[in-house]
Structures are given as structure tokens and as C-alpha cells.
Coordinates of C-alpha atoms in Angstrom, one line a residue:
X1 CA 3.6 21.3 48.8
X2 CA 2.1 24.0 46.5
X3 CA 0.7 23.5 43.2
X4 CA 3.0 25.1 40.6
X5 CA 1.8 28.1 38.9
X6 CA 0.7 27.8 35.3
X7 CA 3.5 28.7 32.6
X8 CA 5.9 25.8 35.3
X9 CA 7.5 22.3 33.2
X10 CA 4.2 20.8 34.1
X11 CA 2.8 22.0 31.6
X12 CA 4.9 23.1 29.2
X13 CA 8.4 21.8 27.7
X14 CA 11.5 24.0 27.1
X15 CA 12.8 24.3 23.9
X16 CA 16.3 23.0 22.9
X17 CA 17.6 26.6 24.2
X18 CA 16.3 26.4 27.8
X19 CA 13.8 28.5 27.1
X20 CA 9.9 27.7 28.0
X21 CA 8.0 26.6 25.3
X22 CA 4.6 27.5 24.4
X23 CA 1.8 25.8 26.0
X24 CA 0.5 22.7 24.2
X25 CA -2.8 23.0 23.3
X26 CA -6.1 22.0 25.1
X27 CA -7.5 19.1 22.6
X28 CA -10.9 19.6 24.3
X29 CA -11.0 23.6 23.7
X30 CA -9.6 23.2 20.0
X31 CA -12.9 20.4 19.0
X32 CA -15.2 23.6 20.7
X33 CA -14.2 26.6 18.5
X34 CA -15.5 27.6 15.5
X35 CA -12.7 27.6 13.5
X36 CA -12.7 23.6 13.8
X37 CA -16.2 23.3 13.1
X38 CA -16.0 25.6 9.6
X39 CA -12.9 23.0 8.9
X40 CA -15.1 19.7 9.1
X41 CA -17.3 21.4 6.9
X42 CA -14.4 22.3 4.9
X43 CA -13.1 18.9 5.2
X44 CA -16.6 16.9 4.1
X45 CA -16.9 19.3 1.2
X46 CA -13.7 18.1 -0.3
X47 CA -14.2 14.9 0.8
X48 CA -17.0 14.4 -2.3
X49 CA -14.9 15.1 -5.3
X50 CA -11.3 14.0 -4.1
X51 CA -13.0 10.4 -3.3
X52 CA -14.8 10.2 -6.4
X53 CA -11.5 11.5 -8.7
X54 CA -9.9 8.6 -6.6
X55 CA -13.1 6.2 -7.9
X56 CA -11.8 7.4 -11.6
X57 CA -8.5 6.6 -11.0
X58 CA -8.9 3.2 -9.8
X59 CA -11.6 2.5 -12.7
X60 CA -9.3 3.9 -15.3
X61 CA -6.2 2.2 -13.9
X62 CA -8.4 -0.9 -14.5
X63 CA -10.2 -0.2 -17.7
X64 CA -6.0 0.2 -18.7
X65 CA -4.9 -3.3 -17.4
X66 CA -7.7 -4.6 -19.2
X67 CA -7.0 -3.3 -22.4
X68 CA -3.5 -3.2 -22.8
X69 CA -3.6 -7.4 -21.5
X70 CA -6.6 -9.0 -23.0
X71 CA -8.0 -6.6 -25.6
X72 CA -5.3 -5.5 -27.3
X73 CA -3.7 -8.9 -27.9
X74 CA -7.0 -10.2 -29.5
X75 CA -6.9 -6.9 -31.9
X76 CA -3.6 -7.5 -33.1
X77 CA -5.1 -11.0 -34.1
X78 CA -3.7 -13.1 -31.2
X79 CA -6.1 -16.4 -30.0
X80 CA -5.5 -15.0 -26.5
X81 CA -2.6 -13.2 -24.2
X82 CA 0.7 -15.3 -25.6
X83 CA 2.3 -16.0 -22.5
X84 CA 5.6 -13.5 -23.9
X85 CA 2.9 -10.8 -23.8
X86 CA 4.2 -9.2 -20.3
X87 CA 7.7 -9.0 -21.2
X88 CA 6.7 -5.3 -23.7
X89 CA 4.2 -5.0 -21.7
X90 CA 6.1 -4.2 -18.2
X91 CA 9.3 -2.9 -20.4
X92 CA 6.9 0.3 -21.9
X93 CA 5.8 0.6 -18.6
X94 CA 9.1 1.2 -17.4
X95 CA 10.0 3.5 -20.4
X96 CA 6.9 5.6 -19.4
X97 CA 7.2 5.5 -15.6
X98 CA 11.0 6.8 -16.2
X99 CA 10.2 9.5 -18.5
X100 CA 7.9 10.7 -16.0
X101 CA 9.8 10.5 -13.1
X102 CA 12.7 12.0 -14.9
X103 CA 11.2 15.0 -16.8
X104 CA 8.6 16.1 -14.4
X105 CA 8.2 17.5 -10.8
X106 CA 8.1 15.4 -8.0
X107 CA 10.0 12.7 -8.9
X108 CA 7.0 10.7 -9.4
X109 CA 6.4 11.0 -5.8
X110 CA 6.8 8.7 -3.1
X111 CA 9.5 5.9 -3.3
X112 CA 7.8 2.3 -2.4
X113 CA 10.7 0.4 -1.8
X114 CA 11.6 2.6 1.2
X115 CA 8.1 1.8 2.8
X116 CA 4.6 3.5 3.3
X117 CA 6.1 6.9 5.0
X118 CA 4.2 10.0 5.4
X119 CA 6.1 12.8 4.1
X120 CA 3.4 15.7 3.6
X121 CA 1.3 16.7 0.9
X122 CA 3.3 17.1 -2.6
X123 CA 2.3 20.2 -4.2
X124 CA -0.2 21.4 -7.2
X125 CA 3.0 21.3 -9.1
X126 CA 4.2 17.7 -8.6
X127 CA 0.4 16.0 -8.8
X128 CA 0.7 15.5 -13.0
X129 CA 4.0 13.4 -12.2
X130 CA 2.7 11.5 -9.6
X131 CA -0.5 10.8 -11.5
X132 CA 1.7 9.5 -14.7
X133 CA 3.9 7.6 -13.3
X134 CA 1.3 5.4 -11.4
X135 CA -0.9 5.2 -14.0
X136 CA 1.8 4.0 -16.3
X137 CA 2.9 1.4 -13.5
X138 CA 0.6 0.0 -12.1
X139 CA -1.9 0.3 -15.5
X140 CA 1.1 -1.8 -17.5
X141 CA 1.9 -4.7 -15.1
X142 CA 4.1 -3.2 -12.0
X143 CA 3.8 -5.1 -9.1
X144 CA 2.7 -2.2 -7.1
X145 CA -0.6 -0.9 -5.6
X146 CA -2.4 2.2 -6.1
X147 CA -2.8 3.1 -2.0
X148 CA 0.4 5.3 -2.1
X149 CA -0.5 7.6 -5.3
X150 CA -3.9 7.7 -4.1
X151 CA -2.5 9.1 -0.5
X152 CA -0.6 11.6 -2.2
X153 CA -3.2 12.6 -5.1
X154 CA -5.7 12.9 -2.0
X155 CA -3.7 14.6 -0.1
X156 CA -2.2 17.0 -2.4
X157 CA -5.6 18.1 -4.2
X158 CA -6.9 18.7 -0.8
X159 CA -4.3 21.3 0.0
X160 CA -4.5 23.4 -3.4
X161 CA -7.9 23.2 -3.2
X162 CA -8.2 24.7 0.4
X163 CA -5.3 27.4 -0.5
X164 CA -7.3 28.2 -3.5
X165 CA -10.3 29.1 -1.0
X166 CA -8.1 30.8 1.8
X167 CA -4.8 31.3 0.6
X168 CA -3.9 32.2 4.6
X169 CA -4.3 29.1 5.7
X170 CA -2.7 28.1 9.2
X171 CA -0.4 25.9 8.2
X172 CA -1.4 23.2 10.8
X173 CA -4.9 23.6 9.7
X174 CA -3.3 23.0 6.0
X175 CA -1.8 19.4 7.2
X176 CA -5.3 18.5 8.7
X177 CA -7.2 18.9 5.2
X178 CA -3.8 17.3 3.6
X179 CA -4.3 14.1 5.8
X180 CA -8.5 13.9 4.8
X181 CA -7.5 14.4 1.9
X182 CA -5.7 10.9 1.9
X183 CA -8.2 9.6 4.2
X184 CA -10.9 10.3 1.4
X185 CA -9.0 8.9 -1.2
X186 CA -8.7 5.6 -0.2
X187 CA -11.3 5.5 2.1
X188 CA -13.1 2.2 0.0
X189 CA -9.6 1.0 -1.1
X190 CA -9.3 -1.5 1.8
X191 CA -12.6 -2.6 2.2
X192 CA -13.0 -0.4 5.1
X193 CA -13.3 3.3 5.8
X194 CA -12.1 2.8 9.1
X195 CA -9.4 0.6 8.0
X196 CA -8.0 3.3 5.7
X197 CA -8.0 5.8 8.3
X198 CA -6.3 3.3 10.8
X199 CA -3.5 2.8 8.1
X200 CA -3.1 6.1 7.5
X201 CA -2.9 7.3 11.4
X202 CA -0.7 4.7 12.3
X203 CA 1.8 5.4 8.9
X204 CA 1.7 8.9 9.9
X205 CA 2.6 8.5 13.3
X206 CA -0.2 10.6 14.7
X207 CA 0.0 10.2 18.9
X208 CA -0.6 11.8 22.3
X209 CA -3.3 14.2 23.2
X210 CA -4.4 15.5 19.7
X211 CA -4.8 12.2 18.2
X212 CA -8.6 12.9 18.4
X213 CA -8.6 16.3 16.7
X214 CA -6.6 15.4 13.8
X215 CA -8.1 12.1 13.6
X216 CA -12.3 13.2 13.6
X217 CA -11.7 15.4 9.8
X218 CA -9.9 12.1 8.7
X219 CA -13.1 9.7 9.9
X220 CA -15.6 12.3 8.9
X221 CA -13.4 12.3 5.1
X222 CA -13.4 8.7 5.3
X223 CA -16.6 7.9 6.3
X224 CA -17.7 10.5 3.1
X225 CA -15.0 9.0 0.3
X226 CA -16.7 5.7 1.2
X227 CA -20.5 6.5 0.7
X228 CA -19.0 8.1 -3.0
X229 CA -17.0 4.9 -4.0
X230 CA -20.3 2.8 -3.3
X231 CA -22.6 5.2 -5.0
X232 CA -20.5 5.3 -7.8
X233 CA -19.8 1.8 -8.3
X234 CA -23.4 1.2 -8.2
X235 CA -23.9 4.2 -10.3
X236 CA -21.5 3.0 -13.3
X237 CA -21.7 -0.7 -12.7
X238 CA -18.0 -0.9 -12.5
X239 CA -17.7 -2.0 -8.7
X240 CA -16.2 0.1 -5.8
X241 CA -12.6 -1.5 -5.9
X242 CA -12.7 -2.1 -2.5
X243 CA -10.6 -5.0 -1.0
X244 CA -12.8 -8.1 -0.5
X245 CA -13.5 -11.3 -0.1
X246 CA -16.2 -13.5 -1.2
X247 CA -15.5 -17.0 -0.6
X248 CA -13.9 -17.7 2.5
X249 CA -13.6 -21.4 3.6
X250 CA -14.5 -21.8 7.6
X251 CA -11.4 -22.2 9.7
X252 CA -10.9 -24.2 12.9
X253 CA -10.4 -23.4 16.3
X254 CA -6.4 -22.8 17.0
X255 CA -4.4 -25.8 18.0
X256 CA -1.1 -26.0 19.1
X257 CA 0.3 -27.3 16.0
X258 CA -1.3 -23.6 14.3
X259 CA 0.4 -21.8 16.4
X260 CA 3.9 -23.5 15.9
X261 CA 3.2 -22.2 12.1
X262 CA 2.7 -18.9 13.1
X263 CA 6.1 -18.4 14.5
X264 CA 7.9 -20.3 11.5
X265 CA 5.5 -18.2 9.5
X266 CA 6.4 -14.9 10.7
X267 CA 10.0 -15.7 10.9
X268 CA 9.9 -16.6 7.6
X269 CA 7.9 -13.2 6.4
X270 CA 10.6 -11.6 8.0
X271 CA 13.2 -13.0 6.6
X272 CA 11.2 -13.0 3.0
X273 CA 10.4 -9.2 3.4
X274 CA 14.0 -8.4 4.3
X275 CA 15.1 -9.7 1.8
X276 CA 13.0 -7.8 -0.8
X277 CA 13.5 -4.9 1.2
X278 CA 17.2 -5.0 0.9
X279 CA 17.5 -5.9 -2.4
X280 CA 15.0 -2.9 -3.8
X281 CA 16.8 -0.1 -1.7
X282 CA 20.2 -1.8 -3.2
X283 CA 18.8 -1.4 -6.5
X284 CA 17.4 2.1 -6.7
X285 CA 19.8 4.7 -6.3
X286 CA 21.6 2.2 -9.3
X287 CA 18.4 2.9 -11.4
X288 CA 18.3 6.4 -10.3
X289 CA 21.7 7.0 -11.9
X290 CA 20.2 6.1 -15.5
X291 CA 16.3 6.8 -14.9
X292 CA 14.7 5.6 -17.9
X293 CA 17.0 2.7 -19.7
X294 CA 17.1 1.4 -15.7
X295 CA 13.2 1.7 -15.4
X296 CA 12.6 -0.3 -18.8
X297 CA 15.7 -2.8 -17.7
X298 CA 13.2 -3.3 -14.2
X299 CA 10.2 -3.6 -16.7
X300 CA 11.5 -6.6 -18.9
X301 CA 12.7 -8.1 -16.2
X302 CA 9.2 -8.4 -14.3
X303 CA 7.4 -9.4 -17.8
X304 CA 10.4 -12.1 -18.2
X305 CA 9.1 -13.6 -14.6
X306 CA 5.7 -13.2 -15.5
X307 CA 6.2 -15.3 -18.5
X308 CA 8.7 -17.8 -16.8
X309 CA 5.7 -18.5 -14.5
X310 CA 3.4 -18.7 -16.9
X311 CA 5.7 -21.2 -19.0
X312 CA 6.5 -23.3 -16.0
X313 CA 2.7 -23.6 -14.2
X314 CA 0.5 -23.1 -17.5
X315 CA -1.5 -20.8 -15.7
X316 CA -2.1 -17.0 -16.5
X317 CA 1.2 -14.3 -16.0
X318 CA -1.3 -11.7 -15.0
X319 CA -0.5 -13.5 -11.7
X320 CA 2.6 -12.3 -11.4
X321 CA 2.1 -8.6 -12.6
X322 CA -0.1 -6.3 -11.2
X323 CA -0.9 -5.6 -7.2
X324 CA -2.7 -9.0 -6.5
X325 CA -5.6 -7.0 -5.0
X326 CA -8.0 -8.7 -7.1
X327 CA -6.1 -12.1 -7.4
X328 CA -6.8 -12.6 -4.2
X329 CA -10.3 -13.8 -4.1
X330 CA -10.0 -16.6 -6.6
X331 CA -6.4 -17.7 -4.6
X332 CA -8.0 -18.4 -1.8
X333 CA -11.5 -19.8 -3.4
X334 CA -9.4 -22.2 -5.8
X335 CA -6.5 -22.9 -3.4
X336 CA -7.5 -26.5 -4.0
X337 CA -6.2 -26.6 -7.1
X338 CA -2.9 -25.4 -6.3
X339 CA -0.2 -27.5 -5.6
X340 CA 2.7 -26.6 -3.4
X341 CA 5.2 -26.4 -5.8
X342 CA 3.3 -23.8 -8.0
X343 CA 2.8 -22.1 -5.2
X344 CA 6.4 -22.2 -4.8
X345 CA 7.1 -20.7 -8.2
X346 CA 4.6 -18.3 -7.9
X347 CA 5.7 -17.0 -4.6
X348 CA 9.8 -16.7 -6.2
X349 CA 8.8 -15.0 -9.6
X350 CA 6.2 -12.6 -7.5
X351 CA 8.7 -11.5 -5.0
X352 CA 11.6 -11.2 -7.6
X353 CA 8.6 -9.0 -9.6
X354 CA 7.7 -6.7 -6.7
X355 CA 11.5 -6.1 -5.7
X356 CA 12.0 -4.9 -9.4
X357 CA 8.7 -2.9 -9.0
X358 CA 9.9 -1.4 -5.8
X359 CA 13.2 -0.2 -7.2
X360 CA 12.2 1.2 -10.0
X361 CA 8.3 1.7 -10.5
X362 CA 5.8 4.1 -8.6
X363 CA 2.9 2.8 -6.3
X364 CA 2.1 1.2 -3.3
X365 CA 3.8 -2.0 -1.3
X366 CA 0.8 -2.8 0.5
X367 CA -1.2 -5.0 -2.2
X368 CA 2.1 -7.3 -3.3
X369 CA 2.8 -7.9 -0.1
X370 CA -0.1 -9.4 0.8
X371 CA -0.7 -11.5 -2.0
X372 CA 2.7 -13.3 -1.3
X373 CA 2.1 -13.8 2.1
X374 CA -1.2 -15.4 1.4
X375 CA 0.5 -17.5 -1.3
X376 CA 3.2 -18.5 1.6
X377 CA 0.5 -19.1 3.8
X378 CA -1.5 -21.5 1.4
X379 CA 2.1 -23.3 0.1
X380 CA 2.6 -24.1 4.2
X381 CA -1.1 -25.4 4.5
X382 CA 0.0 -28.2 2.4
X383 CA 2.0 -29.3 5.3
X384 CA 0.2 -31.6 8.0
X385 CA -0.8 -28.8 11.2
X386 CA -2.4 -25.9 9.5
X387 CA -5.7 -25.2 7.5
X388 CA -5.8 -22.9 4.6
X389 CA -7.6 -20.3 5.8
X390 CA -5.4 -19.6 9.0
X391 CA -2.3 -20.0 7.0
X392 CA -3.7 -17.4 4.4
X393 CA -4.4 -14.7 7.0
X394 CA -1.2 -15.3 8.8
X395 CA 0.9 -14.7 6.0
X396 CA -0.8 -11.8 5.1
X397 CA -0.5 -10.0 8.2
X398 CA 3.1 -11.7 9.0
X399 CA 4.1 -10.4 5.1
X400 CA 2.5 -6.7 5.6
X401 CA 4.2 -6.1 9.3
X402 CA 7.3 -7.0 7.0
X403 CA 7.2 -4.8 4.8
X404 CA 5.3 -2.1 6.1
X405 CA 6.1 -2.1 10.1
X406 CA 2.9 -1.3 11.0
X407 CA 1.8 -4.1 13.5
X408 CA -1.9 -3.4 14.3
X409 CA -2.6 -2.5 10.7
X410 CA -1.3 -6.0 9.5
X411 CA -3.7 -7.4 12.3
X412 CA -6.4 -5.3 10.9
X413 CA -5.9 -5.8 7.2
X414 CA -5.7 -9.6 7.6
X415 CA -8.6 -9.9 10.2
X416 CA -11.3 -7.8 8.7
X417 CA -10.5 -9.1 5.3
X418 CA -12.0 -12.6 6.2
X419 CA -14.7 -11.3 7.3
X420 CA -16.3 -13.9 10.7
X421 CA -13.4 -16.5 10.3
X422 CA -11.6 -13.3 10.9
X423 CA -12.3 -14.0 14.9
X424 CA -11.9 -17.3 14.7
X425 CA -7.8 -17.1 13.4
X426 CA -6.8 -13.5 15.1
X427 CA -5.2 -15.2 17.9
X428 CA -3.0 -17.0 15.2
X429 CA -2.6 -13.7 12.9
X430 CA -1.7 -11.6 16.0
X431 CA 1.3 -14.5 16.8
X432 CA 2.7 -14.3 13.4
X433 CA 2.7 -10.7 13.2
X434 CA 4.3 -9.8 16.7
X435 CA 7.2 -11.8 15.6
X436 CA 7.3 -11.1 12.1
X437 CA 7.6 -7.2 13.5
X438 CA 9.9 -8.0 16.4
X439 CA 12.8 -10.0 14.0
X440 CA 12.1 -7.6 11.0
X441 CA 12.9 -4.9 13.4
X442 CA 15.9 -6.6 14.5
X443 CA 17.5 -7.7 10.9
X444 CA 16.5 -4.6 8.4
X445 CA 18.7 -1.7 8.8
X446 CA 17.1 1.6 7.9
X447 CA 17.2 2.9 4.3
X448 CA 20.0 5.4 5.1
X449 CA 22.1 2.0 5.0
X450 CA 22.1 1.7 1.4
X451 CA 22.0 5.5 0.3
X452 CA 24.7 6.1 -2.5
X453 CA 27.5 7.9 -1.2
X454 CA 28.8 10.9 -3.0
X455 CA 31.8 10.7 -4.8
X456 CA 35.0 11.6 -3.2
X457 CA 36.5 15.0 -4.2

């Protein structure tokens, strides 16, 4: 049999008409031209300041959550934070996220309780709204992180910057500075350059043949955005904001018993995450209808947890409000001190917090959701079977899979984190996830499911 001629379906698919398609590109010829080399250049140019704008956002998001928690009680002549402190707190936090949303372009951008989706680069135009309504969420005690305004800040600057410098762009060229843009931007944010560019091409959905060439500006962005976060934190003494660890206890071997808790533990993240899920996409189109009383309704409600935790416990609401990033570290370090049953109440009044958040707030779902997973993870290590360690990394990467579907990024994120006990409990973190995904999957019906239907004529 002869070879079929070039231009034949081997190479080529028709279009919905019947008609032959153009042929797809040659990944290999595309890396050699010119064109791509001038847009890595391009790309590592922009990679400088879109990383270190990132660096002030994340400084000044925290300078903010400092100020507005601990300084400013102690100017208004308080001994410390009272523990009603969060309830105004989070409630101007929804009045200013709302106003935001509501009066400028953009709608604050992306929507966290419908997951970490890629849906382009928002334009110049809607960058101020996304920039104030995630600075007034997650600054002010919304339990949210700052990965999804940073992937649209980076990605957005990076388009209006290149169309500033060629305004005739090809548009696919355009979507390949967008994406290094958000590669840039939280290149440090995870702890890992590689690990942000691994979220991001999974999230995005990026497959097939030109995985490579959209990927390299991304790694090359990355790679950049991360050398600028750790200059700069060394720079300004303020720290690079990176995801870390610094305590990790050593974990054991896997037994038997271990992996018995990593399928109740991903069945249980699953069913946790669902829940949330459901709950916040059942919620916001209600809060949509009335933007800003709704938005400051969400915020009381999340300081009112905050301070019923820190009633019930005695320790600090701050535990409640924010991402968790940073709360992380000293849960693991002091999980001693924990008992189960304030893990417990932490765990309810976190969850009930970052459903609220996701309704109603602007920012990321990636941060919340693993700090109550760990929590989960270190409340079940009480239990005879399962050290602490093991149980915090499978609930992490059980929790994220939940919420974010992303399977080998949930791996990743709870793997790398701990650092060489990382090896040790994969085996155990890859267990929990693959179920966690597979009955999440199975039980969460998309977000179309609870979209508000218009009203009959």
C-alpha cells in the first residue's frame, strides 16, 4: 500500500464542515524560527518586573493583614486583638470587595468558588478591579489565597505590555506571553518555580504535541519571577513568600494500617470538598443578586467563625481568616499541642469560612484548602494507625484534588512541600489523592448545575 500524499486525514483533521483543515504545526520547526527566539527574549524581559510587582503585592497584602489585625487594635488602645476583632474586620472587607466588584470592570475577575480555571488574560481595563478586590479580601481576613489574582494580574500585564510594544501581535503569540505572564507571577508562590508552572499547565489544560513550545516561555518566566522574589526578599528583608516548611517531623515507612487512612482520608476530602463546593456555587449567584449588602453579610459571617473559634479553643481567630499559607508551618511544628477536638472546631469554622469566602470574596482556593486538609490529616493522626506527618500530607493532597481536580498537582504540592519525608509518604499521598479525585469526580456536578435560571417571561 502507498503512502498517502501529504494534505491526506493523516495529517490533517477536517473541520466540522468536511472540509480539510490546515495542517497542525511542526512543534520542532516552530522552537527553530526566529520569531520564537525574539519571544523568549520578549518573555524573560517581562518576566523581571511582572514577578517583582507580584513580590509587592504579596508584601503589601501582608504589611495589610498585619496592620489592620495587630497594629491597629493596639492604636485604638486595645491590650491585644479582642477575639470580636474579625467580625468588622471581614464585614469591611466584604463592603470593599463588593464595591469593587460591583462598580468596576471585570467583575473582580475570576470566581473561586467555581475552581482554578483558566479563562484567558483579563484586559488592561479590568486589572484595577481585580487588583482591589483581592487586596481588600484577602488583606481583611477572606479565607482565600492570592494564586488566582496573581495568575490574572500576571497574565494580564503581560499582554498590555507586549501590545503596547507590537500592537500586531499574533494572537497565539499574545496567549503565550499571557500564560508567562502567570508563570512569572507566582513563580516563588508555591515554593517552587517548577511547581507553579506545573499548576499552571495542568489548570490550563495545555496537551499534545505543543506542550513543549508553550510550556519553555512559561519555565524560562518561571525560572526568572523566581530568581526576583529571592533577590528581593533578601533585598528588603521581608522574605520571598514562598510556600514552605521548616520543621517537618520524620515519618515512617507506610504500613498497611496508613494506607487504610488514606482511602478513608480521601473519601472524606471528597466528600468535605463537595460539600464546600456545593454550598459556595449555591450561594453566589444569591450574593450576586445584591453585590455589596451580600458581600458584607459573607464578611460578618467569616469574622463571627473566627471569633466562635477563638472563644471556644482560646487560641488566636487569625486561624480561621486568611489563606492558611503561613499557618501552616507552626500547625504542623506544634501539632502536639493540639487536641483532636480543637482540631475538630477548627476544621468546621475554617470550612464554613472558606465556603463564605468562595461565594462571595475574590482570590484563590488553593491555600484554604490545604490548610484544612492538613488540619483533617492531623485530627485523624490522633487515631491509633497513622503518624502526623503522613496524615498531614495526605490531607493536603486528598483536600486540593477536591477542590481543585488537578490530581498530579495535589501530589506535587503535598510532596515537595515536606521536603525528604516527601519520598518517604508519596506512596500514601498518591492513594488518597486518586480516590479523593475519582469520588469527587463522581459526586460534584459541574457549576452549570447551580447557575440561576432566568426568570420566566
Amino acid at each position: 500500500m502507498s503512502a498517502e500524499p501529504a494534505g491526506t486525514p493523516a495529517d490533517r483533521q477536517p473541520d466540522p464542515a468536511g472540509a480539510p483543515a490546515a495542517p497542525q504545526p511542526d512543534p520542532a520547526a516552530l522552537i527553530r524560527t526566529r520569531g520564537y527566539a525574539v519571544l523568549l527574549v520578549i518573555v524573560a524581559v517581562l518576566g523581571v518586573p511582572i514577578s517583582a510587582g507580584a513580590f509587592g503585592f504579596l508584601a503589601l497584602v501582608s504589611e495589610l493583614q498585619s496592620l489592620t489585625y495587630d497594629d491597629l487594635p493596639k492604636a485604638l488602645g486595645f491590650a491585644g486583638t479582642p477575639s470580636w476583632w474579625p467580625v468588622p474586620l471581614v464585614g469591611v472587607a466584604g463592603l470593599l470587595t463588593g464595591l469593587a466588584i460591583r462598580c468596576l470592570p471585570g467583575d473582580g475577575g475570576h470566581k473561586p468558588a467555581e475552581g482554578l480555571v483558566s479563562t484567558g488574560a483579563p484586559s488592561a481595563a479590568q486589572l484595577p478591579g481585580i487588583a482591589l478586590a483581592a487586596i481588600a479580601s484577602l488583606s481583611l481576613g477572606a479565607v482565600l489565597g492570592p494564586e488566582a489574582p496573581l495568575i490574572a494580574l500576571g497574565g494580564g500585564t503581560a499582554v498590555y505590555a507586549v501590545r503596547l510594544i507590537k500592537p500586531d501581535i499574533d494572537p497565539g503569540a499574545s496567549a503565550v506571553v499571557g500564560a508567562a505572564g502567570s508563570f512569572a507571577a507566582v513563580s516563588a508562590l508555591l515554593g517552587s518555580p517548577l511547581l507553579g508552572a506545573f499548576l499552571l499547565m495542568e489548570a490550563s489544560g495545555l496537551a499534545g504535541l505543543m506542550l513543549g513550545v508553550a510550556l519553555v516561555p512559561g519555565l524560562l518566566a518561571a525560572g526568572i519571577g523566581a530568581l526576583i522574589f529571592t533577590g528581593l526578599g533578601s533585598w528588603t528583608g521581608l522574605g520571598t513568600y514562598s510556600l514552605a516548611l521548616h520543621e517537618v517531623p520524620p515519618a515512617d515507612s507506610p504500613s498497611a494500617a496508613e494506607f487504610g487512612w488514606a482511602v478513608v482520608l480521601g473519601l472524606g476530602a471528597a466528600l468535605v470538598g463537595a460539600g464546600i463546593q456545593r454550598l459556595a456555587l449555591f450561594l453566589q449567584p444569591r450574593v450576586e443578586r445584591r453585590r455589596v449588602v451580600a458581600t458584607v453579610v459573607m464578611g460578618l459571617a467569616v469574622g463571627v467563625l473566627a471569633l466562635l473559634y477563638a472563644e471556644i479553643t482560646g487560641n488566636s481567630a487569625s486561624q480561621v481568616l486568611y489563606s492558611g499559607e503561613h499557618a501552616l508551618d507552626p500547625l504542623l511544628a506544634d501539632s502536639v499541642r493540639y487536641s483532636a477536638a480543637t482540631l475538630v472546631v477548627l476544621i468546621v469554622c475554617k470550612c464554613l469560612a472558606y465556603c463564605a469566602s468562595l461565594s462571595a470574596f475574590r482570590g484563590g482556593p488553593i491555600f484554604p484548602a490545604m490548610f484544612a486538609g492538613a488540619a483533617g490529616g492531623l485530627a485523624l493522626s490522633h487515631l491509633p494507625g497513622l503518624n502526623p506527618t503522613s496524615g498531614f500530607a495526605m490531607g493536603i493532597g486528598a483536600m486540593c484534588v477536591a477542590m481543585l481536580k488537578l490530581p498530579m498537582t495535589s501530589v506535587l504540592l503535598a510532596t515537595l512541600l515536606l521536603g525528604s519525608q516527601g519520598l518517604t509518604v508519596m506512596p500514601l499521598v498518591i492513594v488518597s489523592v486518586v480516590v479523593s479525585y475519582v469520588v469527587t469526580l463522581r459526586i460534584t456536578p459541574p457549576p452549570a448545575a447551580f447557575a440561576t435560571k432566568p426568570p420566566a417571561p
